[in-house]
XYZ file of N, CA and C in Angstrom:
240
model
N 33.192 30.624 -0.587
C 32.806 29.270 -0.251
C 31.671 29.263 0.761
N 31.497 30.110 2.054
C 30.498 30.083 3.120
C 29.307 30.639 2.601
N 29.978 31.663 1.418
C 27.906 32.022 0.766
C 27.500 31.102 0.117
N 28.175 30.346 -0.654
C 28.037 29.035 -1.421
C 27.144 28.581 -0.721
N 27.620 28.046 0.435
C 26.996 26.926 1.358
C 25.513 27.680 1.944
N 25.136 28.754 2.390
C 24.256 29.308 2.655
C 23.377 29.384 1.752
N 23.615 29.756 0.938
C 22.532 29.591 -0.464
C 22.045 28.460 -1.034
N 23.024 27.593 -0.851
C 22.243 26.086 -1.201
C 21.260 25.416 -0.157
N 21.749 26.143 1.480
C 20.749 25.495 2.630
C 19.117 26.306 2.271
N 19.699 27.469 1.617
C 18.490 28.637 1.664
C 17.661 27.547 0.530
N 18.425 27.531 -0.495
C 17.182 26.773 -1.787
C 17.258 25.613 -1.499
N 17.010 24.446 -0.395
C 17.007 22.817 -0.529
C 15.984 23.053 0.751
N 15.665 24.017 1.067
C 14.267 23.827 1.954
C 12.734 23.893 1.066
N 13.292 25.170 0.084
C 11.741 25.157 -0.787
C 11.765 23.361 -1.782
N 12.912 22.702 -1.672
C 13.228 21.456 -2.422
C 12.439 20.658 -1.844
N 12.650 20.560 -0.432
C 12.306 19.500 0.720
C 10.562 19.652 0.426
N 10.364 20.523 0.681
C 9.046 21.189 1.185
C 8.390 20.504 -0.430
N 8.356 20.995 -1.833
C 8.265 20.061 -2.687
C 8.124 18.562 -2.899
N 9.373 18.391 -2.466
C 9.324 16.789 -2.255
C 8.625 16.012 -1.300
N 8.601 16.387 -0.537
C 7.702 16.155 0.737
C 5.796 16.260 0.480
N 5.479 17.637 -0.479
C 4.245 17.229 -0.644
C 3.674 16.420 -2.051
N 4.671 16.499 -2.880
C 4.852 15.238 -4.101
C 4.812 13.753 -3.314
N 5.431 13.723 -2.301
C 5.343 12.224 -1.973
C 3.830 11.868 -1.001
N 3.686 13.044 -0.450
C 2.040 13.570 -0.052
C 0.999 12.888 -0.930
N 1.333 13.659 -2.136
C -0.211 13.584 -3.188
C 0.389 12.164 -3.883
N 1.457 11.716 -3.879
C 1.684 9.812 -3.920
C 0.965 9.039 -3.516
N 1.155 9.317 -2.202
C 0.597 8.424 -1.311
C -1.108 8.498 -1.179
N -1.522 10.077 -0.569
C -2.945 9.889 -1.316
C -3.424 9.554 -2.483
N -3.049 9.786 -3.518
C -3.209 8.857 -4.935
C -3.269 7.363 -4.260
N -2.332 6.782 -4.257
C -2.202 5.221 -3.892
C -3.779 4.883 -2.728
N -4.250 5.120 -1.633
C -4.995 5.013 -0.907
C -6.188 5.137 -1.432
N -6.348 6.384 -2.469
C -7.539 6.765 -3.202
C -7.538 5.244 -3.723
N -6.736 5.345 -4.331
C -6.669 3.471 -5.522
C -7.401 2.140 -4.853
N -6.713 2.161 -3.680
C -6.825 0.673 -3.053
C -8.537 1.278 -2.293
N -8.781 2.259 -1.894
C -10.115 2.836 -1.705
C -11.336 2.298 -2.917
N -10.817 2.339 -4.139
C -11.825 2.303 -5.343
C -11.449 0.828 -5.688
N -10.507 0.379 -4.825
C -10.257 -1.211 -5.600
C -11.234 -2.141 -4.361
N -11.486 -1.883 -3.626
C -12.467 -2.065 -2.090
C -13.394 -1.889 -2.424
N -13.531 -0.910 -3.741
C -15.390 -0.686 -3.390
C -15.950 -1.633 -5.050
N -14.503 -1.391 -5.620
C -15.185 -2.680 -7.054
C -15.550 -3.867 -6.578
N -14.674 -4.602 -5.540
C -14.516 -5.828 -5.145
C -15.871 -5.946 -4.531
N -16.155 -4.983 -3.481
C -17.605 -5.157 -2.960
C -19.134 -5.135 -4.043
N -18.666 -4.200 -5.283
C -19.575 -3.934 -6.262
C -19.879 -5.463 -6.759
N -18.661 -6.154 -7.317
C -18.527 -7.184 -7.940
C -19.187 -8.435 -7.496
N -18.549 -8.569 -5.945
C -19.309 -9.482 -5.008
C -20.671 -9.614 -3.802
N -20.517 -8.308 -3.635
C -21.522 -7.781 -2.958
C -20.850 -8.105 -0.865
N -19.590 -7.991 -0.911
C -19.461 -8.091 0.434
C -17.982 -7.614 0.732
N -17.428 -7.858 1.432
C -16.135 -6.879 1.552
C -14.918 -8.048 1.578
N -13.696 -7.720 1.234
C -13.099 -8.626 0.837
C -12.561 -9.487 2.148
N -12.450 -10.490 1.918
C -11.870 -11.008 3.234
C -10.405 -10.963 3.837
N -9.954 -10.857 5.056
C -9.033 -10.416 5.877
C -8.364 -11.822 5.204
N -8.116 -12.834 5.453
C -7.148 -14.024 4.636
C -7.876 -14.844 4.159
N -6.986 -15.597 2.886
C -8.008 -16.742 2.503
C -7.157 -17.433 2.193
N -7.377 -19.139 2.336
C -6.427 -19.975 1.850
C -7.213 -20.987 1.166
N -6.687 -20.894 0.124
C -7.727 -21.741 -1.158
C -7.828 -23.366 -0.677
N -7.263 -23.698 -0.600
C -7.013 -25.338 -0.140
C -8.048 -25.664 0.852
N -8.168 -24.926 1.616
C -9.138 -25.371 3.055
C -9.295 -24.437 3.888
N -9.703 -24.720 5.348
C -9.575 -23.971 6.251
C -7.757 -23.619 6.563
N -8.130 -22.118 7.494
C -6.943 -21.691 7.933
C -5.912 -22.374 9.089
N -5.391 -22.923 9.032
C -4.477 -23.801 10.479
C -3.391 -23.007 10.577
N -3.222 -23.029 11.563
C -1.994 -22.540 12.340
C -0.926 -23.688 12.812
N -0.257 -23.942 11.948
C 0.577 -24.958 12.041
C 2.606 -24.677 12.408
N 3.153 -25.468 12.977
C 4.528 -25.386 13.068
C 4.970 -26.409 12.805
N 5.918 -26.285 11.941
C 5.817 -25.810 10.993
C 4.636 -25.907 10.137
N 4.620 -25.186 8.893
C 3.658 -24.510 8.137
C 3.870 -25.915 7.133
N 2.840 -26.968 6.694
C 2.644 -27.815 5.845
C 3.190 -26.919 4.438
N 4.103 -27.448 3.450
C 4.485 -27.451 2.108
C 3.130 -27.141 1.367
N 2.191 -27.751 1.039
C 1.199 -27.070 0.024
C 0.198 -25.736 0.695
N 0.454 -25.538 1.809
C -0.300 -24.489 2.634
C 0.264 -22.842 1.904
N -0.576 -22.342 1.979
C -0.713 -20.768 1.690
C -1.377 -19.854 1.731
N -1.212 -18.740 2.553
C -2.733 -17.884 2.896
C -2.679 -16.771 1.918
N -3.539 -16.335 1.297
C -3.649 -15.234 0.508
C -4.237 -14.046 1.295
N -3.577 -12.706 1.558
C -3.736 -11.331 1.981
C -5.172 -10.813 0.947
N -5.798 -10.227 1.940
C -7.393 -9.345 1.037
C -6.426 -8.449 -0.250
N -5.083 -8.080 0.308
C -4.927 -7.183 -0.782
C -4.435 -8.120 -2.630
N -4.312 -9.277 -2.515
C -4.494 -9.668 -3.721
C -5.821 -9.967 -4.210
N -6.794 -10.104 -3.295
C -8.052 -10.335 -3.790
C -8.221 -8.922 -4.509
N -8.104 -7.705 -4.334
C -8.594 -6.635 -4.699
C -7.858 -6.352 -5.908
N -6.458 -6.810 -6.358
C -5.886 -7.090 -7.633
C -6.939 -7.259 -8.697
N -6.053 -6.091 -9.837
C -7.264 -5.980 -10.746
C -6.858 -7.403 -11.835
């Protein structure tokens, strides 16, 4: 039973170590993405996407937040 257990700690480090740089090259993948989705948006428009936008009007800062109000994040602008 105790070599059991030793041998499985021995092989779930080369596991970790795997998993760990799989979720690595994830995540750089993903960044690369939103990197090339930044530079279409700028291609497309010729300027960089904006930090919020709220279609309706200007931005207010309200308390409560008016019912038809909604700010849209740059990262849906860059949505393909």
């Amino acid at each position: 039973m105790r070599i059991t257990r030793l041998s499985h700690s021995r092989n779930s480090i080369p596991a970790k170590t795997r998993r760990q740089a799989a979720r690595k090259s994830t995540c750089q993948n993903h960044l690369s993405q939103i990197g090339v989705a930044i530079a279409n948006y700028d291609m497309a428009f010729e300027v960089l996407p904006p930090g919020v936008v709220n279609p309706t009007g200007p931005i207010r800062s309200e308390d409560p937040p008016a019912a038809d109000e909604y700010h849209v994040s740059w990262i849906v602008q860059i949505l393909p």
